[in-house]
Amino acid sequence: MKKTFKFTVLPGDGIGPEVMDAALDVLKKACEGEDFELSYTRCDVGGAAIDSCGEALPKSTLEPCAAADAILFGSVGGPKWEHLPANLQPERAALLPLRKIFKLFANVRPGLLYPQLTDASPLKKERIPNGIDIVCIRELTGGIYFGEKKTFKTLEGETAACDTMMYKVGEIERIAEVAAQTAMRRSKKVCSVDKANVLETSVLWRKTVSEFFAKNYPEIELKHLYVDNAAMQLARDPNQFDVIFTENMFGDILSDEMAVVCGSLGMLCSASLGDGSNSLGFKFGLYEPAGGSAPDIAGKGIANPCAQILSAAMMMRYSFGRDDIAVKIESAVRKAVCDNVRTGDIAFGNKPVSTKEMARAVIDRL
Ligand code: NAD
């Protein structure tokens, strides 16, 4: 009997459903004739779920996610729901709880800019003649975003507020493992980013990371950078990095800096990975494009589906253990773009194609 790869599809709002349909068409074609079957349930999330069920993450969406081995996510949010209180709005009430509920502590975001797309980057072409190919690994469920918070009405006569940054050794080691595994699939180079000259959490981070790599991955070349220097180096010469690995807040900022040096949001995918194994013995994960619901172009059929397609490829790699299918999809996207089949966001003088035409071009090159 064939194995079943079970995932939940959450297209969400805006361009989400359009790029999701394109990604599913590519995924199904890429998996044709293989020794497994794809099985997925499609559910509303975010604004679409508020409209259909009255809440952004209803039980009818959460339950199929819990029963699946992965989640393929589109994007949520848009002007229609902005009048709602902040804690009920699509991103805060759907995406953040999903990360928390499924303990998705590791965010893996490839920063890939094909040499043919260097025009899309704000960096000078001569700095990135061969494009960019790096990965950012960000700790996603610890640090200052999740530490104790407090607002004081009066403290020494003034209003004040504080956030707490805390990391435990185990939290650092489990994200170090994701960075190490990523580096082992690439060029065995990791740059760990902290602020160990100022922060106690960073002192612990640096010590733990150094010991972890020395003990478990001596073949990996490990380097440490302070976050201020890392931000500068990323803008100066991104390709000096291969795997950048850091804590939650530093990763939030650096991964967005990386996204901008890599050009269009429409090309960048990401994986948020959990602990332990799914029913297939691989990682449970949520896979989504780096961009949002793009209300300015939603419904026009012109969004770039590549980020969603590449997110589906990451799902094949991390949650289903099929690196070969992931590579097949990634190569087809690269070929299509390099053959100048491009949506408007990356057209640069080429005649822009529609979302469906872009997906067709990828399918033709699988
Ligand atoms: P956005 O990422 O949706 O759009 C920014 C710009 O990038 C827009 O001009 C958009 O047209 C373009 N863009 C994004 N993805 C594209 C694609 N695939 N193809 C072509 N162009 C693309 O950011 P925003 O406008 O700040 O946010 C819009 C909504 O999305 C907001 O409600 C925001 O909260 C939400 N959002 C959701 C997520 C998520 O679901 N993970 C992430 C970011 C923003």
mmCIF file of C-alpha atoms and ligand atoms in Angstrom:
data_model
loop_
_atom_site.group_PDB
_atom_site.id
_atom_site.type_symbol
_atom_site.label_atom_id
_atom_site.label_comp_id
_atom_site.label_asym_id
_atom_site.label_seq_id
_atom_site.Cartn_x
_atom_site.Cartn_y
_atom_site.Cartn_z
ATOM 1 C CA MET A 1 0.000 0.000 0.000
ATOM 2 C CA LYS A 2 1.183 3.518 -0.796
ATOM 3 C CA LYS A 3 2.223 5.832 2.068
ATOM 4 C CA THR A 4 0.000 8.888 2.623
ATOM 5 C CA PHE A 5 1.409 12.389 3.076
ATOM 6 C CA LYS A 6 -1.303 14.170 5.034
ATOM 7 C CA PHE A 7 -1.385 17.957 5.331
ATOM 8 C CA THR A 8 -3.843 20.758 6.022
ATOM 9 C CA VAL A 9 -4.208 23.549 3.490
ATOM 10 C CA LEU A 10 -4.996 26.980 4.951
ATOM 11 C CA PRO A 11 -5.149 29.434 2.014
ATOM 12 C CA GLY A 12 -6.308 32.386 4.135
ATOM 13 C CA ASP A 13 -7.029 35.816 2.668
ATOM 14 C CA GLY A 14 -6.146 38.151 -0.197
ATOM 15 C CA ILE A 15 -3.787 36.481 -2.661
ATOM 16 C CA GLY A 16 -3.569 33.404 -0.359
ATOM 17 C CA PRO A 17 -6.192 31.290 -2.205
ATOM 18 C CA GLU A 18 -4.816 32.271 -5.648
ATOM 19 C CA VAL A 19 -1.198 31.333 -4.928
ATOM 20 C CA MET A 20 -2.295 28.264 -2.946
ATOM 21 C CA ASP A 21 -4.223 26.869 -5.949
ATOM 22 C CA ALA A 22 -1.110 27.384 -8.088
ATOM 23 C CA ALA A 23 1.121 25.665 -5.507
ATOM 24 C CA LEU A 24 -1.219 22.677 -5.193
ATOM 25 C CA ASP A 25 -1.295 22.226 -8.981
ATOM 26 C CA VAL A 26 2.523 22.175 -9.051
ATOM 27 C CA LEU A 27 2.782 19.885 -6.025
ATOM 28 C CA LYS A 28 0.306 17.351 -7.422
ATOM 29 C CA LYS A 29 2.131 17.237 -10.752
ATOM 30 C CA ALA A 30 5.543 16.902 -9.060
ATOM 31 C CA CYS A 31 4.272 13.933 -7.033
ATOM 32 C CA GLU A 32 2.588 12.065 -9.904
ATOM 33 C CA GLY A 33 3.735 8.458 -10.255
ATOM 34 C CA GLU A 34 5.538 8.442 -6.879
ATOM 35 C CA ASP A 35 5.241 5.746 -4.200
ATOM 36 C CA PHE A 36 3.021 7.915 -1.968
ATOM 37 C CA GLU A 37 -0.292 9.751 -2.074
ATOM 38 C CA LEU A 38 -1.015 13.333 -1.113
ATOM 39 C CA SER A 39 -4.031 13.796 1.142
ATOM 40 C CA TYR A 40 -5.132 17.219 2.274
ATOM 41 C CA THR A 41 -8.028 19.023 3.942
ATOM 42 C CA ARG A 42 -8.687 22.637 3.010
ATOM 43 C CA CYS A 43 -9.922 24.930 5.817
ATOM 44 C CA ASP A 44 -10.640 28.612 6.345
ATOM 45 C CA VAL A 45 -8.240 30.629 8.463
ATOM 46 C CA GLY A 46 -7.824 34.313 9.321
ATOM 47 C CA GLY A 47 -10.327 36.730 7.787
ATOM 48 C CA ALA A 48 -11.944 33.958 5.731
ATOM 49 C CA ALA A 49 -12.644 32.026 8.950
ATOM 50 C CA ILE A 50 -13.946 35.146 10.714
ATOM 51 C CA ASP A 51 -16.414 35.530 7.839
ATOM 52 C CA SER A 52 -17.478 31.880 7.766
ATOM 53 C CA CYS A 53 -17.288 30.898 11.474
ATOM 54 C CA GLY A 54 -16.904 34.116 13.483
ATOM 55 C CA GLU A 55 -13.307 33.476 14.617
ATOM 56 C CA ALA A 56 -9.879 33.473 12.965
ATOM 57 C CA LEU A 57 -8.830 29.997 14.113
ATOM 58 C CA PRO A 58 -11.970 27.908 14.680
ATOM 59 C CA LYS A 59 -11.987 24.361 16.043
ATOM 60 C CA SER A 60 -12.987 23.106 12.576
ATOM 61 C CA THR A 61 -9.595 24.392 11.316
ATOM 62 C CA LEU A 62 -7.496 23.494 14.324
ATOM 63 C CA GLU A 63 -8.597 19.858 14.507
ATOM 64 C CA PRO A 64 -7.548 18.881 10.969
ATOM 65 C CA CYS A 65 -4.218 20.660 11.591
ATOM 66 C CA ALA A 66 -3.658 18.564 14.719
ATOM 67 C CA ALA A 67 -4.476 15.373 12.783
ATOM 68 C CA ALA A 68 -2.100 16.199 9.908
ATOM 69 C CA ASP A 69 1.686 15.874 9.459
ATOM 70 C CA ALA A 70 2.133 19.442 8.151
ATOM 71 C CA ILE A 71 0.317 22.704 7.438
ATOM 72 C CA LEU A 72 0.586 24.547 4.135
ATOM 73 C CA PHE A 73 -0.341 28.146 4.932
ATOM 74 C CA GLY A 74 -1.150 31.045 2.559
ATOM 75 C CA SER A 75 -1.434 34.410 4.275
ATOM 76 C CA VAL A 76 -3.974 36.187 6.433
ATOM 77 C CA GLY A 77 -5.263 39.700 7.022
ATOM 78 C CA GLY A 78 -6.527 42.666 5.063
ATOM 79 C CA PRO A 79 -8.420 45.955 5.380
ATOM 80 C CA LYS A 80 -11.775 44.177 5.785
ATOM 81 C CA TRP A 81 -10.834 43.000 9.302
ATOM 82 C CA GLU A 82 -8.750 45.975 10.477
ATOM 83 C CA HIS A 83 -11.671 47.475 12.428
ATOM 84 C CA LEU A 84 -11.594 44.499 14.842
ATOM 85 C CA PRO A 85 -9.806 44.738 18.209
ATOM 86 C CA ALA A 86 -6.092 43.918 17.737
ATOM 87 C CA ASN A 87 -6.292 40.572 19.556
ATOM 88 C CA LEU A 88 -9.086 39.359 17.234
ATOM 89 C CA GLN A 89 -7.432 40.358 13.965
ATOM 90 C CA PRO A 90 -6.376 37.563 11.589
ATOM 91 C CA GLU A 91 -2.583 37.533 12.130
ATOM 92 C CA ARG A 92 -2.683 37.770 15.904
ATOM 93 C CA ALA A 93 -5.673 35.475 16.359
ATOM 94 C CA ALA A 94 -4.683 32.788 13.835
ATOM 95 C CA LEU A 95 -1.009 32.675 12.893
ATOM 96 C CA LEU A 96 0.560 33.377 16.295
ATOM 97 C CA PRO A 97 -1.666 30.824 18.096
ATOM 98 C CA LEU A 98 -0.838 28.212 15.419
ATOM 99 C CA ARG A 99 2.898 28.702 16.070
ATOM 100 C CA LYS A 100 2.328 28.485 19.808
ATOM 101 C CA ILE A 101 -0.077 25.516 19.828
ATOM 102 C CA PHE A 102 2.177 23.399 17.594
ATOM 103 C CA LYS A 103 5.380 24.541 19.368
ATOM 104 C CA LEU A 104 6.917 25.705 16.090
ATOM 105 C CA PHE A 105 10.176 26.911 17.607
ATOM 106 C CA ALA A 106 12.381 27.001 14.509
ATOM 107 C CA ASN A 107 11.861 29.337 11.591
ATOM 108 C CA VAL A 108 13.872 28.463 8.499
ATOM 109 C CA ARG A 109 13.894 31.171 5.828
ATOM 110 C CA PRO A 110 16.036 30.730 2.725
ATOM 111 C CA GLY A 111 17.376 33.983 1.304
ATOM 112 C CA LEU A 112 17.704 33.054 -2.341
ATOM 113 C CA LEU A 113 18.167 35.533 -5.180
ATOM 114 C CA TYR A 114 18.854 33.997 -8.596
ATOM 115 C CA PRO A 115 21.688 35.733 -10.505
ATOM 116 C CA GLN A 116 19.115 36.579 -13.215
ATOM 117 C CA LEU A 117 17.079 38.521 -10.645
ATOM 118 C CA THR A 118 19.757 40.764 -9.152
ATOM 119 C CA ASP A 119 17.747 43.785 -10.396
ATOM 120 C CA ALA A 120 15.188 42.952 -7.689
ATOM 121 C CA SER A 121 17.708 43.612 -4.903
ATOM 122 C CA PRO A 122 18.433 47.101 -3.553
ATOM 123 C CA LEU A 123 22.125 46.091 -3.419
ATOM 124 C CA LYS A 124 24.470 47.100 -6.236
ATOM 125 C CA LYS A 125 24.813 44.348 -8.845
ATOM 126 C CA GLU A 126 28.612 44.195 -8.460
ATOM 127 C CA ARG A 127 28.163 43.190 -4.796
ATOM 128 C CA ILE A 128 26.012 40.195 -5.726
ATOM 129 C CA PRO A 129 27.125 39.178 -9.238
ATOM 130 C CA ASN A 130 26.009 35.576 -8.610
ATOM 131 C CA GLY A 131 22.848 36.431 -6.707
ATOM 132 C CA ILE A 132 22.414 35.428 -3.049
ATOM 133 C CA ASP A 133 22.064 32.016 -1.458
ATOM 134 C CA ILE A 134 21.878 31.994 2.342
ATOM 135 C CA VAL A 135 19.500 30.711 5.047
ATOM 136 C CA CYS A 136 18.336 32.351 8.271
ATOM 137 C CA ILE A 137 17.398 30.096 11.199
ATOM 138 C CA ARG A 138 15.424 32.005 13.826
ATOM 139 C CA GLU A 139 14.334 30.774 17.256
ATOM 140 C CA LEU A 140 10.567 31.410 17.218
ATOM 141 C CA THR A 141 8.943 30.682 20.584
ATOM 142 C CA GLY A 142 11.357 32.002 23.229
ATOM 143 C CA GLY A 143 13.289 35.136 24.158
ATOM 144 C CA ILE A 144 11.917 38.597 24.787
ATOM 145 C CA TYR A 145 8.677 38.114 22.803
ATOM 146 C CA PHE A 146 7.523 35.401 25.188
ATOM 147 C CA GLY A 147 9.185 36.511 28.475
ATOM 148 C CA GLU A 148 7.340 38.201 31.330
ATOM 149 C CA LYS A 149 6.046 41.690 30.514
ATOM 150 C CA LYS A 150 5.004 44.409 32.879
ATOM 151 C CA THR A 151 3.812 48.017 32.778
ATOM 152 C CA PHE A 152 4.247 50.122 35.913
ATOM 153 C CA LYS A 153 1.872 53.037 36.393
ATOM 154 C CA THR A 154 4.541 54.649 38.524
ATOM 155 C CA LEU A 155 8.082 53.554 39.101
ATOM 156 C CA GLU A 156 10.310 56.093 40.797
ATOM 157 C CA GLY A 157 7.710 58.727 39.882
ATOM 158 C CA GLU A 158 7.377 57.787 36.177
ATOM 159 C CA THR A 159 5.381 55.387 34.002
ATOM 160 C CA ALA A 160 7.593 52.472 32.917
ATOM 161 C CA ALA A 161 7.446 49.130 31.160
ATOM 162 C CA CYS A 162 9.678 46.086 30.963
ATOM 163 C CA ASP A 163 10.035 42.941 28.840
ATOM 164 C CA THR A 164 12.097 39.972 29.928
ATOM 165 C CA MET A 165 14.474 38.053 27.703
ATOM 166 C CA MET A 166 15.098 34.518 28.879
ATOM 167 C CA TYR A 167 16.542 31.376 27.290
ATOM 168 C CA LYS A 168 17.042 27.916 28.710
ATOM 169 C CA VAL A 169 19.895 25.692 27.533
ATOM 170 C CA GLY A 170 17.440 23.174 26.066
ATOM 171 C CA GLU A 171 15.773 25.872 23.958
ATOM 172 C CA ILE A 172 19.143 26.920 22.561
ATOM 173 C CA GLU A 173 20.281 23.369 21.876
ATOM 174 C CA ARG A 174 17.137 22.379 19.962
ATOM 175 C CA ILE A 175 17.417 25.356 17.594
ATOM 176 C CA ALA A 176 21.175 24.723 17.281
ATOM 177 C CA GLU A 177 20.287 21.248 16.036
ATOM 178 C CA VAL A 178 18.086 22.730 13.271
ATOM 179 C CA ALA A 179 20.896 25.110 12.268
ATOM 180 C CA ALA A 180 23.394 22.235 12.243
ATOM 181 C CA GLN A 181 21.160 20.001 10.124
ATOM 182 C CA THR A 182 20.596 22.849 7.674
ATOM 183 C CA ALA A 183 24.340 23.487 7.467
ATOM 184 C CA MET A 184 25.049 19.787 6.919
ATOM 185 C CA ARG A 185 22.852 19.923 3.795
ATOM 186 C CA ARG A 186 24.743 23.009 2.589
ATOM 187 C CA SER A 187 28.372 24.075 2.959
ATOM 188 C CA LYS A 188 28.834 23.242 6.679
ATOM 189 C CA LYS A 189 29.225 26.877 7.757
ATOM 190 C CA VAL A 190 27.177 28.474 10.539
ATOM 191 C CA CYS A 191 27.296 32.033 11.854
ATOM 192 C CA SER A 192 25.653 32.351 15.265
ATOM 193 C CA VAL A 193 24.454 35.872 16.068
ATOM 194 C CA ASP A 194 24.128 37.253 19.605
ATOM 195 C CA LYS A 195 24.998 40.250 21.762
ATOM 196 C CA ALA A 196 27.272 38.456 24.200
ATOM 197 C CA ASN A 197 29.184 41.645 25.034
ATOM 198 C CA VAL A 198 26.048 43.038 26.741
ATOM 199 C CA LEU A 199 23.333 40.424 27.379
ATOM 200 C CA GLU A 200 23.421 37.496 29.823
ATOM 201 C CA THR A 201 21.108 35.460 27.559
ATOM 202 C CA SER A 202 23.652 35.950 24.766
ATOM 203 C CA VAL A 203 26.530 34.830 27.007
ATOM 204 C CA LEU A 204 24.587 31.616 27.653
ATOM 205 C CA TRP A 205 23.649 31.389 23.951
ATOM 206 C CA ARG A 206 27.285 31.646 22.825
ATOM 207 C CA LYS A 207 28.563 29.150 25.409
ATOM 208 C CA THR A 208 25.782 26.638 24.682
ATOM 209 C CA VAL A 209 26.148 26.948 20.914
ATOM 210 C CA SER A 210 29.956 26.581 21.065
ATOM 211 C CA GLU A 211 29.727 23.456 23.231
ATOM 212 C CA PHE A 212 26.885 21.977 21.172
ATOM 213 C CA PHE A 213 28.722 22.278 17.861
ATOM 214 C CA ALA A 214 32.078 21.151 19.288
ATOM 215 C CA LYS A 215 30.448 18.040 20.737
ATOM 216 C CA ASN A 216 27.932 17.118 18.036
ATOM 217 C CA TYR A 217 29.067 18.727 14.785
ATOM 218 C CA PRO A 218 32.859 19.258 14.863
ATOM 219 C CA GLU A 219 32.890 19.203 11.045
ATOM 220 C CA ILE A 220 30.845 22.432 10.899
ATOM 221 C CA GLU A 221 32.751 25.725 10.799
ATOM 222 C CA LEU A 222 31.132 27.854 13.526
ATOM 223 C CA LYS A 223 31.593 31.604 13.771
ATOM 224 C CA HIS A 224 30.021 34.130 16.167
ATOM 225 C CA LEU A 225 29.001 37.719 15.391
ATOM 226 C CA TYR A 226 27.422 40.460 17.469
ATOM 227 C CA VAL A 227 24.021 41.371 16.066
ATOM 228 C CA ASP A 228 24.921 44.976 15.185
ATOM 229 C CA ASN A 229 27.881 43.779 13.140
ATOM 230 C CA ALA A 230 25.768 40.987 11.562
ATOM 231 C CA ALA A 231 23.158 43.537 10.402
ATOM 232 C CA MET A 232 25.909 45.607 8.805
ATOM 233 C CA GLN A 233 27.616 42.611 7.168
ATOM 234 C CA LEU A 234 24.313 41.366 5.733
ATOM 235 C CA ALA A 235 23.845 44.646 3.878
ATOM 236 C CA ARG A 236 27.532 44.855 2.881
ATOM 237 C CA ASP A 237 28.187 41.333 1.634
ATOM 238 C CA PRO A 238 25.352 38.834 2.230
ATOM 239 C CA ASN A 239 27.192 35.940 0.593
ATOM 240 C CA GLN A 240 29.870 35.876 3.304
ATOM 241 C CA PHE A 241 27.176 33.961 5.237
ATOM 242 C CA ASP A 242 25.768 30.546 4.547
ATOM 243 C CA VAL A 243 23.575 29.694 7.565
ATOM 244 C CA ILE A 244 22.784 32.593 9.927
ATOM 245 C CA PHE A 245 21.444 31.341 13.222
ATOM 246 C CA THR A 246 20.015 33.510 15.985
ATOM 247 C CA GLU A 247 17.464 34.108 18.739
ATOM 248 C CA ASN A 248 13.897 35.344 18.298
ATOM 249 C CA MET A 249 14.113 39.162 18.214
ATOM 250 C CA PHE A 250 17.467 39.357 16.404
ATOM 251 C CA GLY A 251 16.114 36.818 13.892
ATOM 252 C CA ASP A 252 12.918 38.806 13.364
ATOM 253 C CA ILE A 253 14.963 41.830 12.331
ATOM 254 C CA LEU A 254 17.762 40.062 10.436
ATOM 255 C CA SER A 255 15.406 37.788 8.468
ATOM 256 C CA ASP A 256 13.490 40.831 7.199
ATOM 257 C CA GLU A 257 16.754 42.547 6.295
ATOM 258 C CA MET A 258 17.711 39.382 4.442
ATOM 259 C CA ALA A 259 14.321 39.330 2.663
ATOM 260 C CA VAL A 260 14.808 42.859 1.377
ATOM 261 C CA VAL A 261 18.349 42.273 0.087
ATOM 262 C CA CYS A 262 16.940 39.210 -1.716
ATOM 263 C CA GLY A 263 14.362 41.260 -3.644
ATOM 264 C CA SER A 264 10.709 40.297 -4.161
ATOM 265 C CA LEU A 265 8.552 38.960 -1.365
ATOM 266 C CA GLY A 266 6.856 36.882 -4.039
ATOM 267 C CA MET A 267 9.910 34.591 -4.261
ATOM 268 C CA LEU A 268 10.644 33.924 -0.571
ATOM 269 C CA CYS A 269 9.340 30.903 1.307
ATOM 270 C CA SER A 270 9.685 29.757 4.911
ATOM 271 C CA ALA A 271 9.218 26.812 7.243
ATOM 272 C CA SER A 272 8.327 26.937 10.930
ATOM 273 C CA LEU A 273 9.262 23.624 12.467
ATOM 274 C CA GLY A 274 8.247 21.880 15.664
ATOM 275 C CA ASP A 275 9.748 19.477 18.107
ATOM 276 C CA GLY A 276 9.713 15.723 17.805
ATOM 277 C CA SER A 277 8.353 13.740 14.925
ATOM 278 C CA ASN A 278 5.148 13.655 12.930
ATOM 279 C CA SER A 279 3.487 10.310 12.185
ATOM 280 C CA LEU A 280 6.001 9.690 9.378
ATOM 281 C CA GLY A 281 9.048 10.206 11.612
ATOM 282 C CA PHE A 282 9.849 13.653 10.164
ATOM 283 C CA LYS A 283 9.245 17.146 11.525
ATOM 284 C CA PHE A 284 5.799 18.678 11.863
ATOM 285 C CA GLY A 285 5.899 22.107 10.251
ATOM 286 C CA LEU A 286 3.967 25.105 8.977
ATOM 287 C CA TYR A 287 5.071 26.291 5.549
ATOM 288 C CA GLU A 288 4.256 29.773 4.276
ATOM 289 C CA PRO A 289 5.450 32.542 1.955
ATOM 290 C CA ALA A 290 7.392 35.396 3.571
ATOM 291 C CA GLY A 291 4.927 37.982 2.226
ATOM 292 C CA GLY A 292 1.416 38.831 3.377
ATOM 293 C CA SER A 293 -2.019 38.786 1.741
ATOM 294 C CA ALA A 294 -1.151 41.652 -0.663
ATOM 295 C CA PRO A 295 -4.622 43.276 -0.709
ATOM 296 C CA ASP A 296 -3.431 45.733 -3.406
ATOM 297 C CA ILE A 297 -3.268 42.936 -6.003
ATOM 298 C CA ALA A 298 -5.679 40.339 -4.531
ATOM 299 C CA GLY A 299 -8.329 39.000 -6.910
ATOM 300 C CA LYS A 300 -6.467 40.171 -10.024
ATOM 301 C CA GLY A 301 -4.758 36.844 -10.741
ATOM 302 C CA ILE A 302 -1.331 38.495 -10.995
ATOM 303 C CA ALA A 303 0.356 37.519 -7.697
ATOM 304 C CA ASN A 304 3.646 35.666 -7.851
ATOM 305 C CA PRO A 305 2.944 32.055 -6.741
ATOM 306 C CA CYS A 306 6.650 31.078 -6.482
ATOM 307 C CA ALA A 307 6.969 31.706 -2.719
ATOM 308 C CA GLN A 308 3.959 29.462 -2.079
ATOM 309 C CA ILE A 309 5.238 26.812 -4.501
ATOM 310 C CA LEU A 310 8.672 26.882 -2.829
ATOM 311 C CA SER A 311 6.985 26.621 0.601
ATOM 312 C CA ALA A 312 5.314 23.416 -0.618
ATOM 313 C CA ALA A 313 8.773 22.178 -1.678
ATOM 314 C CA MET A 314 10.051 22.849 1.860
ATOM 315 C CA MET A 315 7.133 20.805 3.206
ATOM 316 C CA MET A 316 8.215 17.856 1.040
ATOM 317 C CA ARG A 317 11.758 18.187 2.389
ATOM 318 C CA TYR A 318 11.151 18.670 6.113
ATOM 319 C CA SER A 319 7.792 17.038 6.899
ATOM 320 C CA PHE A 320 7.739 14.232 4.327
ATOM 321 C CA GLY A 321 11.449 13.465 3.961
ATOM 322 C CA ARG A 322 11.399 13.807 0.165
ATOM 323 C CA ASP A 323 14.323 16.063 -0.630
ATOM 324 C CA ASP A 324 14.254 14.769 -4.218
ATOM 325 C CA ILE A 325 10.758 16.185 -4.838
ATOM 326 C CA ALA A 326 11.708 19.459 -3.143
ATOM 327 C CA VAL A 327 14.747 19.787 -5.420
ATOM 328 C CA LYS A 328 12.626 18.935 -8.472
ATOM 329 C CA ILE A 329 10.147 21.730 -7.666
ATOM 330 C CA GLU A 330 12.884 24.239 -6.785
ATOM 331 C CA SER A 331 14.721 23.517 -10.053
ATOM 332 C CA ALA A 332 11.523 23.964 -12.085
ATOM 333 C CA VAL A 333 10.821 27.361 -10.457
ATOM 334 C CA ARG A 334 14.390 28.462 -11.120
ATOM 335 C CA LYS A 335 14.187 27.335 -14.762
ATOM 336 C CA ALA A 336 10.884 29.137 -15.344
ATOM 337 C CA VAL A 337 12.163 32.416 -13.878
ATOM 338 C CA CYS A 338 15.478 32.130 -15.736
ATOM 339 C CA ASP A 339 13.538 31.487 -18.974
ATOM 340 C CA ASN A 340 12.030 34.936 -18.285
ATOM 341 C CA VAL A 341 8.574 33.660 -17.382
ATOM 342 C CA ARG A 342 7.793 36.218 -14.698
ATOM 343 C CA THR A 343 4.914 37.789 -12.801
ATOM 344 C CA GLY A 344 4.772 41.597 -12.570
ATOM 345 C CA ASP A 345 6.786 41.902 -9.331
ATOM 346 C CA ILE A 346 9.880 40.416 -11.021
ATOM 347 C CA ALA A 347 9.158 41.218 -14.689
ATOM 348 C CA PHE A 348 11.873 43.894 -15.253
ATOM 349 C CA GLY A 349 11.095 44.525 -18.916
ATOM 350 C CA ASN A 350 9.646 41.061 -19.605
ATOM 351 C CA LYS A 351 5.929 40.776 -20.389
ATOM 352 C CA PRO A 352 4.329 39.886 -17.043
ATOM 353 C CA VAL A 353 2.439 36.595 -16.841
ATOM 354 C CA SER A 354 -0.531 35.730 -14.621
ATOM 355 C CA THR A 355 -0.402 33.571 -11.481
ATOM 356 C CA LYS A 356 -1.840 30.626 -13.437
ATOM 357 C CA GLU A 357 0.613 31.083 -16.343
ATOM 358 C CA MET A 358 3.527 31.154 -13.880
ATOM 359 C CA ALA A 359 2.330 27.893 -12.303
ATOM 360 C CA ARG A 360 1.885 26.341 -15.759
ATOM 361 C CA ALA A 361 5.444 27.322 -16.686
ATOM 362 C CA VAL A 362 6.766 25.653 -13.523
ATOM 363 C CA ILE A 363 4.719 22.498 -14.214
ATOM 364 C CA ASP A 364 6.077 22.385 -17.782
ATOM 365 C CA ARG A 365 9.625 22.382 -16.400
ATOM 366 C CA LEU A 366 9.217 19.719 -13.690
HETATM 367 P P1 NAD B 1 2.301 42.278 1.946
HETATM 368 O O1 NAD B 1 3.452 41.369 2.077
HETATM 369 O O2 NAD B 1 0.965 41.649 1.838
HETATM 370 O O3 NAD B 1 2.497 43.224 0.669
HETATM 371 C C1 NAD B 1 3.626 44.093 0.521
HETATM 372 C C2 NAD B 1 3.867 44.358 -0.971
HETATM 373 O O4 NAD B 1 4.410 43.178 -1.559
HETATM 374 C C3 NAD B 1 2.581 44.657 -1.718
HETATM 375 O O5 NAD B 1 2.823 45.643 -2.711
HETATM 376 C C4 NAD B 1 2.232 43.344 -2.383
HETATM 377 O O6 NAD B 1 1.488 43.486 -3.575
HETATM 378 C C5 NAD B 1 3.622 42.733 -2.630
HETATM 379 N N1 NAD B 1 3.573 41.277 -2.617
HETATM 380 C C6 NAD B 1 3.504 40.459 -1.534
HETATM 381 N N2 NAD B 1 3.435 39.174 -1.907
HETATM 382 C C7 NAD B 1 3.434 39.192 -3.265
HETATM 383 C C8 NAD B 1 3.359 38.177 -4.257
HETATM 384 N N3 NAD B 1 3.266 36.882 -3.937
HETATM 385 N N4 NAD B 1 3.380 38.552 -5.541
HETATM 386 C C9 NAD B 1 3.503 39.835 -5.911
HETATM 387 N N5 NAD B 1 3.583 40.842 -5.022
HETATM 388 C C10 NAD B 1 3.533 40.520 -3.711
HETATM 389 O O7 NAD B 1 2.362 43.269 3.197
HETATM 390 P P2 NAD B 1 1.320 44.353 3.727
HETATM 391 O O8 NAD B 1 0.701 45.056 2.569
HETATM 392 O O9 NAD B 1 2.042 45.102 4.742
HETATM 393 O O10 NAD B 1 0.214 43.484 4.475
HETATM 394 C C11 NAD B 1 -1.036 43.122 3.891
HETATM 395 C C12 NAD B 1 -1.788 42.233 4.872
HETATM 396 O O11 NAD B 1 -1.073 41.000 5.032
HETATM 397 C C13 NAD B 1 -1.930 42.833 6.266
HETATM 398 O O12 NAD B 1 -3.208 42.552 6.757
HETATM 399 C C14 NAD B 1 -0.872 42.105 7.081
HETATM 400 O O13 NAD B 1 -1.226 42.027 8.446
HETATM 401 C C15 NAD B 1 -0.890 40.752 6.430
HETATM 402 N N6 NAD B 1 0.354 39.961 6.575
HETATM 403 C C16 NAD B 1 0.173 38.634 6.785
HETATM 404 C C17 NAD B 1 1.291 37.817 6.885
HETATM 405 C C18 NAD B 1 1.061 36.343 7.076
HETATM 406 O O14 NAD B 1 -0.057 35.880 6.909
HETATM 407 N N7 NAD B 1 2.100 35.585 7.397
HETATM 408 C C19 NAD B 1 2.575 38.345 6.767
HETATM 409 C C20 NAD B 1 2.714 39.710 6.524
HETATM 410 C C21 NAD B 1 1.587 40.514 6.432
#
